Short mmCIF file of C-alpha atoms and ligand atoms in Angstrom, two decimals:
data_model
loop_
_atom_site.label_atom_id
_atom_site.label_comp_id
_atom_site.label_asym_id
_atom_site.label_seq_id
_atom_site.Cartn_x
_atom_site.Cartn_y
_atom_site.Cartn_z
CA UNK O 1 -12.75 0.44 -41.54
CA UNK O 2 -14.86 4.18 -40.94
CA UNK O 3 -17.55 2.22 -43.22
CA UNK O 4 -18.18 -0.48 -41.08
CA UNK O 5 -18.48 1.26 -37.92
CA UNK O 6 -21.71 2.82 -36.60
CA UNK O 7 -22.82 6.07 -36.45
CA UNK O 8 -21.84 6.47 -33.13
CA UNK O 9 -18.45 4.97 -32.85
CA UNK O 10 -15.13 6.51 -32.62
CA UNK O 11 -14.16 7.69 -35.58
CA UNK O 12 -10.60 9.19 -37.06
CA UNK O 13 -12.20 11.63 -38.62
CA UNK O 14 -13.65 13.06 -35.00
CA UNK O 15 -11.33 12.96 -33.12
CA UNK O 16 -9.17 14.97 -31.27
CA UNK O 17 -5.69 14.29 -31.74
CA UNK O 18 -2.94 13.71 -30.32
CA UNK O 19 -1.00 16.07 -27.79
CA UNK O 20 1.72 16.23 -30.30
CA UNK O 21 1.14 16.00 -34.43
CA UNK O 22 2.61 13.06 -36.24
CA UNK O 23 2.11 12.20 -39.72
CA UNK O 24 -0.23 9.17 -39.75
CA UNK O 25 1.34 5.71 -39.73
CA UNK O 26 1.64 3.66 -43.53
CA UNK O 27 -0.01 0.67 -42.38
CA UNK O 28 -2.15 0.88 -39.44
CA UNK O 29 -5.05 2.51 -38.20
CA UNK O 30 -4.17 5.59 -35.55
CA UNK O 31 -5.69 3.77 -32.87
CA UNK O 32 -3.92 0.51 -33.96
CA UNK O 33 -0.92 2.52 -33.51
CA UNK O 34 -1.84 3.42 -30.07
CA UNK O 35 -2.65 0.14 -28.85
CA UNK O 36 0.93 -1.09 -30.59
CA UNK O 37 2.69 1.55 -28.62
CA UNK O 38 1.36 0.64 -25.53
CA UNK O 39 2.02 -2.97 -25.92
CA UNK O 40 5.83 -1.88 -26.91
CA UNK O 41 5.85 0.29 -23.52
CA UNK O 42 8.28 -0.90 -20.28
CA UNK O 43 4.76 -0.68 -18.08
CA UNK O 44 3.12 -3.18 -19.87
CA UNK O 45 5.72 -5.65 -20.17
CA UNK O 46 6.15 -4.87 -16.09
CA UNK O 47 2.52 -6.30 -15.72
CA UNK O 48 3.68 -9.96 -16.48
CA UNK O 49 5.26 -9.70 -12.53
CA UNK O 50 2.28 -7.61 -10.91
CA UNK O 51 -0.05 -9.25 -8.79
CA UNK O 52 -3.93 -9.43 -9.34
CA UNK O 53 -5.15 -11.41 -6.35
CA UNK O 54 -2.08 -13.63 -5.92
CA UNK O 55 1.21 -12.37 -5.61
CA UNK O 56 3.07 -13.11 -8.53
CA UNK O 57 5.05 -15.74 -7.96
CA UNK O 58 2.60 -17.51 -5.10
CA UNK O 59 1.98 -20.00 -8.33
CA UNK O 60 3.01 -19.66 -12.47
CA UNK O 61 -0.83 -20.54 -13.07
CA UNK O 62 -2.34 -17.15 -11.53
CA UNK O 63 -3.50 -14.49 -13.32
CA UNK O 64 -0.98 -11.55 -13.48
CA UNK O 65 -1.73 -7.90 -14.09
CA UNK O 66 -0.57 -8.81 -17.81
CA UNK O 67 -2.39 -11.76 -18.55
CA UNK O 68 -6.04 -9.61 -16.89
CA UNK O 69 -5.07 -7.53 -19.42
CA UNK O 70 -5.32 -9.30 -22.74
CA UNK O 71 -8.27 -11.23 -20.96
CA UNK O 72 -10.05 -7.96 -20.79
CA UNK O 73 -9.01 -6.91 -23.89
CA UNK O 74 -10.42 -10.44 -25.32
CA UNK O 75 -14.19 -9.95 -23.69
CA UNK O 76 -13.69 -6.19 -24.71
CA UNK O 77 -13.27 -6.85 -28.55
CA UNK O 78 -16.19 -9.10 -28.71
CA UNK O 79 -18.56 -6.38 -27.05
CA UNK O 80 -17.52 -3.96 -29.51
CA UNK O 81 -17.41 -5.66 -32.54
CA UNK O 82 -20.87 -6.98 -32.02
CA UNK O 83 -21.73 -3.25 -30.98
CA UNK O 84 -20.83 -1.77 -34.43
CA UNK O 85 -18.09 0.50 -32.56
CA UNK O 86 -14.06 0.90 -32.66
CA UNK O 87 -12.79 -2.53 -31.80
CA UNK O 88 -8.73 -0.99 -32.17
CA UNK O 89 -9.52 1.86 -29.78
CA UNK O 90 -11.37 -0.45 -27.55
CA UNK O 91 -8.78 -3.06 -27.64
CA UNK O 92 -5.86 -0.30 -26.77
CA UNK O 93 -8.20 1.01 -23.94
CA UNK O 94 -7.93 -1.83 -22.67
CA UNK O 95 -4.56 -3.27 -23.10
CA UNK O 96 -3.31 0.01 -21.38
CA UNK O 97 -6.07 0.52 -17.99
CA UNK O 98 -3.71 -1.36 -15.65
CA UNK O 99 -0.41 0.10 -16.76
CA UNK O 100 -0.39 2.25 -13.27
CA UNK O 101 -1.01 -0.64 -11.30
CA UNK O 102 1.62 -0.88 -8.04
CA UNK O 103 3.33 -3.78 -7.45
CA UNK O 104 1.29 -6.23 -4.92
CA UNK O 105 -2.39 -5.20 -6.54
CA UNK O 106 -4.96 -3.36 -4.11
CA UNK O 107 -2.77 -3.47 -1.09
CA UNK O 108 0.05 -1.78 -2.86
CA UNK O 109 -1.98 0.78 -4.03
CA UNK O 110 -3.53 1.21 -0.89
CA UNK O 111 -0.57 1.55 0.64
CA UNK O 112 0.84 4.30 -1.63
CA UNK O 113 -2.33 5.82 -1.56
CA UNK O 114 -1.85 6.47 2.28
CA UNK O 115 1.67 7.23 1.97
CA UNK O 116 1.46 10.06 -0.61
CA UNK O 117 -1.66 11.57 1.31
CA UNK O 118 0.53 14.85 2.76
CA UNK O 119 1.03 15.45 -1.31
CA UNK O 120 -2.28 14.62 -3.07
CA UNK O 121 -2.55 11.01 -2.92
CA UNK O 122 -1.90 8.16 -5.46
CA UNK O 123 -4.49 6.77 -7.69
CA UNK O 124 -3.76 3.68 -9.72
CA UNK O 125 -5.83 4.80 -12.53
CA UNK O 126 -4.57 8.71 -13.21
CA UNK O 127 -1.17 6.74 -12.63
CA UNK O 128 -2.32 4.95 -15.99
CA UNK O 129 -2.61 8.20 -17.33
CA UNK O 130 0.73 9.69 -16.02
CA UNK O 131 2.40 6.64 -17.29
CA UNK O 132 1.19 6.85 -20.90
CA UNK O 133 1.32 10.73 -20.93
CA UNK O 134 5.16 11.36 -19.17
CA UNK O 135 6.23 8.49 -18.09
CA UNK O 136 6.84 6.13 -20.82
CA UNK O 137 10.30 7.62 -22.08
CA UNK O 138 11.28 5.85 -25.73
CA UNK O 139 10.45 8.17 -28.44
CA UNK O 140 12.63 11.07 -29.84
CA UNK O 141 9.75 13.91 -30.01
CA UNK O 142 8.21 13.71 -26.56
CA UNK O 143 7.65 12.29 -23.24
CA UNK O 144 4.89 9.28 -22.74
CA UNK O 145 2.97 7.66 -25.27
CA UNK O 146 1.66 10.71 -26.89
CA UNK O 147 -1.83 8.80 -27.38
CA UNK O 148 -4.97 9.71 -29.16
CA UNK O 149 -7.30 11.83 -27.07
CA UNK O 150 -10.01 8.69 -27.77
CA UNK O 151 -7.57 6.35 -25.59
CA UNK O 152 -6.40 8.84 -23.04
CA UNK O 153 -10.36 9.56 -22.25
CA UNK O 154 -10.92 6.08 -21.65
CA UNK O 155 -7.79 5.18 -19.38
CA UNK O 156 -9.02 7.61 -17.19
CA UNK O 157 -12.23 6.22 -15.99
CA UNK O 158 -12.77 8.40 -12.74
CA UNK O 159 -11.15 11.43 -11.14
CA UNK O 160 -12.35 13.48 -8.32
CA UNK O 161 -13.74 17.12 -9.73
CA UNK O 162 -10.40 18.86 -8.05
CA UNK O 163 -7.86 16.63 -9.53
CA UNK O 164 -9.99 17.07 -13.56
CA UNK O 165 -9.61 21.05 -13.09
CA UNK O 166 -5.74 20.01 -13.72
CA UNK O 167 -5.94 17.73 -16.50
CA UNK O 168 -7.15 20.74 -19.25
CA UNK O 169 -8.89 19.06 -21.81
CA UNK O 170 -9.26 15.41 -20.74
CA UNK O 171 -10.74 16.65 -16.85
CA UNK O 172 -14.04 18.06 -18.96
CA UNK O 173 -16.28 15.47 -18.42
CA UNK O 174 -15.60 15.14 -15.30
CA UNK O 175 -16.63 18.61 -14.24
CA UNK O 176 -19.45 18.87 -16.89
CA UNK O 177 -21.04 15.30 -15.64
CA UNK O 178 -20.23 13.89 -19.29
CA UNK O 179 -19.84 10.16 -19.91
CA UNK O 180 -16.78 8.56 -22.04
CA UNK O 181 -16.93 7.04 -25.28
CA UNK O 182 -18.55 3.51 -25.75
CA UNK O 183 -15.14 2.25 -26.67
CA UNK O 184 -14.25 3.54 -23.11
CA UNK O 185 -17.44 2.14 -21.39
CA UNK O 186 -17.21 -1.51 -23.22
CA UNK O 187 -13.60 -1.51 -21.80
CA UNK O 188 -14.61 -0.23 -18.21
CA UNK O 189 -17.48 -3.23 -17.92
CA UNK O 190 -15.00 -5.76 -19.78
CA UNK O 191 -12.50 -5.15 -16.84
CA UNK O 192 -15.11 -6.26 -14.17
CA UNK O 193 -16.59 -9.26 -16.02
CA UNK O 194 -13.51 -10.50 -17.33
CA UNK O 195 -11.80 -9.95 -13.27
CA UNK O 196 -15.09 -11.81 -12.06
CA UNK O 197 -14.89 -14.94 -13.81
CA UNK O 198 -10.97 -14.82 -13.73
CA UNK O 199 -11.07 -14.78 -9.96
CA UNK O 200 -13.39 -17.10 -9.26
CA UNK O 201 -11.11 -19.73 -11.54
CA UNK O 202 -8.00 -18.62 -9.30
CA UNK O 203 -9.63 -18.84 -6.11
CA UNK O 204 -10.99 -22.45 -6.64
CA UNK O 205 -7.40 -23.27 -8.18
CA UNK O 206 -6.02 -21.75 -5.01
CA UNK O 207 -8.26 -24.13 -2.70
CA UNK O 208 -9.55 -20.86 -1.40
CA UNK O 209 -12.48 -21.18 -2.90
CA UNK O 210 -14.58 -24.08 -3.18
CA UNK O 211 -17.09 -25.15 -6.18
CA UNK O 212 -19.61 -25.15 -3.00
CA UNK O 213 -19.01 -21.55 -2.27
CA UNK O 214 -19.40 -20.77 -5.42
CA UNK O 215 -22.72 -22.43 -5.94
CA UNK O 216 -23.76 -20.24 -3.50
CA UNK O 217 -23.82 -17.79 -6.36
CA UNK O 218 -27.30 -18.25 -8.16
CA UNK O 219 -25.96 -17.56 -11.51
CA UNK O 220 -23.28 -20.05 -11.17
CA UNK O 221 -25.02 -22.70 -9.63
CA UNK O 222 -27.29 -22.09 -13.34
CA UNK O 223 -24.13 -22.40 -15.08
CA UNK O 224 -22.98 -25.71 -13.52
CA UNK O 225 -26.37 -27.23 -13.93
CA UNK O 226 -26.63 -26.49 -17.92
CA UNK O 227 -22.72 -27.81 -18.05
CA UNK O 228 -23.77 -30.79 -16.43
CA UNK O 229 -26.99 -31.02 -18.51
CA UNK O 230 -24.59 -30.29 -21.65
CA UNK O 231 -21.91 -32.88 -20.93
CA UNK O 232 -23.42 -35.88 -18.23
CA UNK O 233 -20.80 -37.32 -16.40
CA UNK O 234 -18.49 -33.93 -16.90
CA UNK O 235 -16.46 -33.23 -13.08
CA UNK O 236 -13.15 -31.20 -11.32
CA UNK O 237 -11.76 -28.99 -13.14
CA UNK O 238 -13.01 -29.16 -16.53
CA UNK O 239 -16.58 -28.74 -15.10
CA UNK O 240 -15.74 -25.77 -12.89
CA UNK O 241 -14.17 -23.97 -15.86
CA UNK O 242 -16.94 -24.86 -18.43
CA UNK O 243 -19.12 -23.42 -15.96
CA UNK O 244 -17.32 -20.67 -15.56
CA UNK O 245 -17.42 -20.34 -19.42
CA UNK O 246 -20.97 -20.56 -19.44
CA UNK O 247 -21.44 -17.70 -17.15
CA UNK O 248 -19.09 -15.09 -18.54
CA UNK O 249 -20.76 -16.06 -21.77
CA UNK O 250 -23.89 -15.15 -20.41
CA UNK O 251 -22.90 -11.76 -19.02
CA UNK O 252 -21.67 -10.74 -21.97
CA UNK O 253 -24.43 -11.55 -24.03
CA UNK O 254 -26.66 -9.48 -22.08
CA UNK O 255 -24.57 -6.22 -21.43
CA UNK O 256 -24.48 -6.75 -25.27
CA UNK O 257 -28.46 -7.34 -25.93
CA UNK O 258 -29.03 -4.44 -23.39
CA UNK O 259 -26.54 -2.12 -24.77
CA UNK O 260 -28.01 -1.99 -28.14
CA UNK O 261 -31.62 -1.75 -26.63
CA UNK O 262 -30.22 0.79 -25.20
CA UNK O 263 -28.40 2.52 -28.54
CA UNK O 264 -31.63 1.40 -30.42
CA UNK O 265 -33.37 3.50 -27.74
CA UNK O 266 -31.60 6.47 -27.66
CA UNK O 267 -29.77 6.72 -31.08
CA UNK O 268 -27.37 8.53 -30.20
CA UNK O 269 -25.91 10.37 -33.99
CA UNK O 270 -22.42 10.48 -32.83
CA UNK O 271 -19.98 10.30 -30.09
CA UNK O 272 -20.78 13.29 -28.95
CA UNK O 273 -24.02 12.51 -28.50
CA UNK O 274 -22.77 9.38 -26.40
CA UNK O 275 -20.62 11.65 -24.05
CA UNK O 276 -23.77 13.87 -23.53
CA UNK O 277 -26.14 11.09 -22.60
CA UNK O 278 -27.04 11.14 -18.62
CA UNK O 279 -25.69 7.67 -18.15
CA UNK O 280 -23.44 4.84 -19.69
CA UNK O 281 -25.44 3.15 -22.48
CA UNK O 282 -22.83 -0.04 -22.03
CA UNK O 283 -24.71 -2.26 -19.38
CA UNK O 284 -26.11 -5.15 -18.16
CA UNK O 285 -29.72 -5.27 -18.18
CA UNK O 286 -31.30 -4.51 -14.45
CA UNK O 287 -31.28 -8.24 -13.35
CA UNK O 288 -28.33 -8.85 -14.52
CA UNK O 289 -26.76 -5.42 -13.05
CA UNK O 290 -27.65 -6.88 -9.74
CA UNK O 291 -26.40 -10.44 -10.42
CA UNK O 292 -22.95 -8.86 -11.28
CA UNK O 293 -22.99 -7.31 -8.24
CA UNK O 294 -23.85 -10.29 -5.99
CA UNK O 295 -20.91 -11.88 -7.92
CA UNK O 296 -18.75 -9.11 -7.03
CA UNK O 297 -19.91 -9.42 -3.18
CA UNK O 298 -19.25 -12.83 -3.10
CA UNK O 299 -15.90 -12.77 -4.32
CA UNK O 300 -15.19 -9.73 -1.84
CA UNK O 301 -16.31 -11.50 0.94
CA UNK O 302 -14.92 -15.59 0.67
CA UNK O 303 -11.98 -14.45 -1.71
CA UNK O 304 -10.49 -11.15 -1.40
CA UNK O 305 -11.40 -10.85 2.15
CA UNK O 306 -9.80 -14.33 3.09
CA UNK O 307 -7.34 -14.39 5.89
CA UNK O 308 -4.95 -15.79 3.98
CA UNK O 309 -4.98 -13.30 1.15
CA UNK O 310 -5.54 -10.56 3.89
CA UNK O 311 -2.10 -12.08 5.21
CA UNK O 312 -0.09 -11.05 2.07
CA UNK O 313 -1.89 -8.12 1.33
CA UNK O 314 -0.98 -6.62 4.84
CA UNK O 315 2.78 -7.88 4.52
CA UNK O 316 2.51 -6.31 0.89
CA UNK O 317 1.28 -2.88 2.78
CA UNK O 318 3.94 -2.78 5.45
CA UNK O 319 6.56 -3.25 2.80
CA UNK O 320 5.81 -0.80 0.56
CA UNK O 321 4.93 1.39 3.46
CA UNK O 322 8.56 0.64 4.58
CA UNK O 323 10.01 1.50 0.85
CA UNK O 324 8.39 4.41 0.86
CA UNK O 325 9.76 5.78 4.36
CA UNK O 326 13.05 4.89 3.32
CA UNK O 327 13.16 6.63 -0.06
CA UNK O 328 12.10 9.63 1.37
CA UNK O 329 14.47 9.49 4.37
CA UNK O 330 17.39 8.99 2.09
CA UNK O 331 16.28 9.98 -1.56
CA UNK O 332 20.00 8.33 -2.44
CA UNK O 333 19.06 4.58 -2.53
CA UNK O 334 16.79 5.87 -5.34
CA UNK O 335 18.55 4.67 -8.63
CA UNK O 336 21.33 7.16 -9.94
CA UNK O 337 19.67 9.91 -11.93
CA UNK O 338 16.30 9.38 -10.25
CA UNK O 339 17.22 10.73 -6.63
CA UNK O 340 16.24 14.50 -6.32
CA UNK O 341 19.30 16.48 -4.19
CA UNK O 342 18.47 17.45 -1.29
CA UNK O 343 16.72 21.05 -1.94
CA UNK O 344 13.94 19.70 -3.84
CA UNK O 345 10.98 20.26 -1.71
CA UNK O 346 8.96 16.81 -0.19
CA UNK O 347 6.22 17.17 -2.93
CA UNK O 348 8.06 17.09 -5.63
CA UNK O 349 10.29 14.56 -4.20
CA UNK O 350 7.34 12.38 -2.71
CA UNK O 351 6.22 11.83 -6.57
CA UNK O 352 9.46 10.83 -7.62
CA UNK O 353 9.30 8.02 -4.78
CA UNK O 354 5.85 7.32 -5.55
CA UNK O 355 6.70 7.00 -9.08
CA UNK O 356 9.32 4.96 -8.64
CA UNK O 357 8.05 2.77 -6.18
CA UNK O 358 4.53 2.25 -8.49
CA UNK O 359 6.83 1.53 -11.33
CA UNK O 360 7.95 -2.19 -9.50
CA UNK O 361 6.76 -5.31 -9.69
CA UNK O 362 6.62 -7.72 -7.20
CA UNK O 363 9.58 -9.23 -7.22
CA UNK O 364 11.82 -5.98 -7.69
CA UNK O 365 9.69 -4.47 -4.58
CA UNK O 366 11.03 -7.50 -2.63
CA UNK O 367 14.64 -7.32 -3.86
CA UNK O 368 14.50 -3.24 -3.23
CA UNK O 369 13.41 -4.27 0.06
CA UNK O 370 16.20 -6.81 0.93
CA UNK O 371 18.59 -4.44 -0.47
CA UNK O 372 17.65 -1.57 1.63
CA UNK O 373 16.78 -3.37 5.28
CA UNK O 374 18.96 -6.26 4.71
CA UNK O 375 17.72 -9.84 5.50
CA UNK O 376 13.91 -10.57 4.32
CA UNK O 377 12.08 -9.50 7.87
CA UNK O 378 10.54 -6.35 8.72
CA UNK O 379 7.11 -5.57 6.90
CA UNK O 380 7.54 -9.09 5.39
CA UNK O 381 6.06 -11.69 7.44
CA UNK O 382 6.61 -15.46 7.31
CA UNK O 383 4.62 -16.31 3.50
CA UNK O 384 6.55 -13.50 1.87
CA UNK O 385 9.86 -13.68 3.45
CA UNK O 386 9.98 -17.04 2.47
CA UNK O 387 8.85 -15.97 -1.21
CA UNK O 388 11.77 -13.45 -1.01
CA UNK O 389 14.69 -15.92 -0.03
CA UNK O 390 13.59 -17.87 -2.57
CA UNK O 391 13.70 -15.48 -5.44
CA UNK O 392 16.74 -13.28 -3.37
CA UNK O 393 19.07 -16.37 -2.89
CA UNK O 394 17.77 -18.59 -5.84
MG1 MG V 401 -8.27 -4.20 -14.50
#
């Protein structure tokens, strides 16, 4: 594999290791092994039930936390093998950048977030990284994952300078203004085209958004006229998503003409070279930089902002708002062997309960909730408690 990969890819014989040795596995690659540990681990099988936009179970046809996942692992794998760089590290980078995610998407981080203020705050991301590192707990020899170096640097895609002064080794870059691997940038920009072109597919299937609203969207409106061009006569659904097609195809193939302009450019020697370069070297080309971001605006603004997703996502805040209170009043309704006693101070016992409570998907938020406060009311407004009799009393 080393052969095929450029000069400045991640490569085996660079890197830095894992946190504990292990002999290296018979039949795979080190970083196949990582991204075949993660997809083993309980957090990513949790992701199936973890909203992204739409709470899991408002429809079986929305993307889930899981299924963004391999969809940004997909768009991922292309970049870098057309890149010349690690396509296994890449594709475990990305497999694994969600695994922190709360239950309920955004709101439920956003809600945790607020909660655990008093005791340094919650980030989804260095949640990622706590899950992978300590969490995870299914092998004999240590806590976590006990991932390559390579993958841990590009879970971690941001982290305040205060917070990096903690995390030894893997805060560096932070504090020294270095970038990540290319493996870790193709991943980063994979996420955001591959939750682009995802949501805009939801929120027409949702009735949310409309193919007008969309076409509102320069690039799009391009992509609908060259499917209609392509296919006369083509309409619905099959024309929205071979539009939709046609644009993600067309994002990607710039971030990956750009990039190697870029590489071309620089040249950097090896991935140190990459880390010490002022900026990313994965990225769209200025035009399309600014496209991407009118797409994102778009989607912020007649999807994500929506009443009706604002609806859920509040009722999603209040509840785990209310789970939250109530673990820390009474750290007993916390599973058996998870509850601190009673002396251990409210940091330590905040984390737990932030831990915990990051750990749930949707549904088991719901059900935690309805075993705690009793009938489906309280943060839960009329959408969700109606979602929550229906799973509770099914
Ligand atoms: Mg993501």
């Amino acid at each position: 594999m080393s052969a095929e990969l450029a000069p400045y890819a991640v490569d085996m014989r660079q890197s830095r290791g894992r946190r504990v040795a292990e002999s290296p596995p018979a039949w795979r690659s080190e970083f196949q092994r990582d991204r075949d540990r993660v997809i083993h681990s309980s957090a990513f099988r949790r992701l199936e039930y973890k909203t992204q936009v739409f709470v899991n179970h408002e429809g079986d046809m929305f993307r889930t936390r899981l299924t963004h996942s391999l969809e940004v692992a997909q768009v991922a794998r292309t970049i870098a093998r057309a890149l010349g760089v690690n396509e296994d590290l890449t594709e475990a980078i990305a497999l694994a950048h969600d695994l922190g995610h709360t239950p309920f998407g955004h709101a439920g981080q956003a809600a945790l977030n607020h909660c655990m203020q008093p005791y340094g705050g919650f980030e989804h991301n260095l949640h990622s990284l706590r899950v992978v590192d300590e969490l995870e707990q299914r092998y004999a020899a240590f806590d976590g994952l006990n991932l390559l170096f390579e993958t841990r640097e590009g879970i971690l895609k941001h982290c305040s300078v205060a917070r990096a002064a903690t995390l030894g080794d893997l805060g560096e870059r932070f504090i020294e203004r270095r970038q990540p691997s290319l493996e870790a940038q193709i991943a980063n920009v994979a996420d955001e085209i591959a939750y682009n072109h995802h949501d805009i597919d939801d929120g027409l299937r949702s009735g949310i958004l409309s193919l007008d609203t969309v076409c509102e969207h320069q690039g799009f409106r391009e992509a609908l006229d060259a499917s209609r061009a392509q296919s006369p006569g083509l309409a619905g659904k099959r024309l929205a998503y071979t539009a939709i097609r046609h644009m993600l195809g067309a994002f990607v193939a710039d971030l990956i003409d750009a990039s190697r302009e870029r590489l071309a450019r620089h040249a950097p020697r090896c991935v140190d070279e990459v880390r010490g370069h002022g900026d990313t070297l994965v990225d769209f080309s200025p035009d399309m930089r600014e496209d991407h971001l009118r797409l994102k605006r778009l989607l912020f603004q007649r999807l994500y902002y929506d009443p009706s997703v604002q609806r859920i996502a509040d009722q999603a805040k209040a509840l785990v708002t209310e789970l939250f209170d109530a673990f820390m009043r009474d750290p007993g309704l916390l599973p058996p062997g998870a509850a601190p006693d009673g002396t251990v101070p409210g940091e330590a016992r905040a984390r737990v309960v932030s831990d915990y409570i990051a750990g749930m998907t949707d549904r088991y938020a719901q059900v935690e909730h309805s075993r705690i406060f009793g009938s489906p009311q309280l943060g839960a407004g009329p959408v969700l408690a109606q979602d929550m009799s229906g799973i509770i009393f099914k």
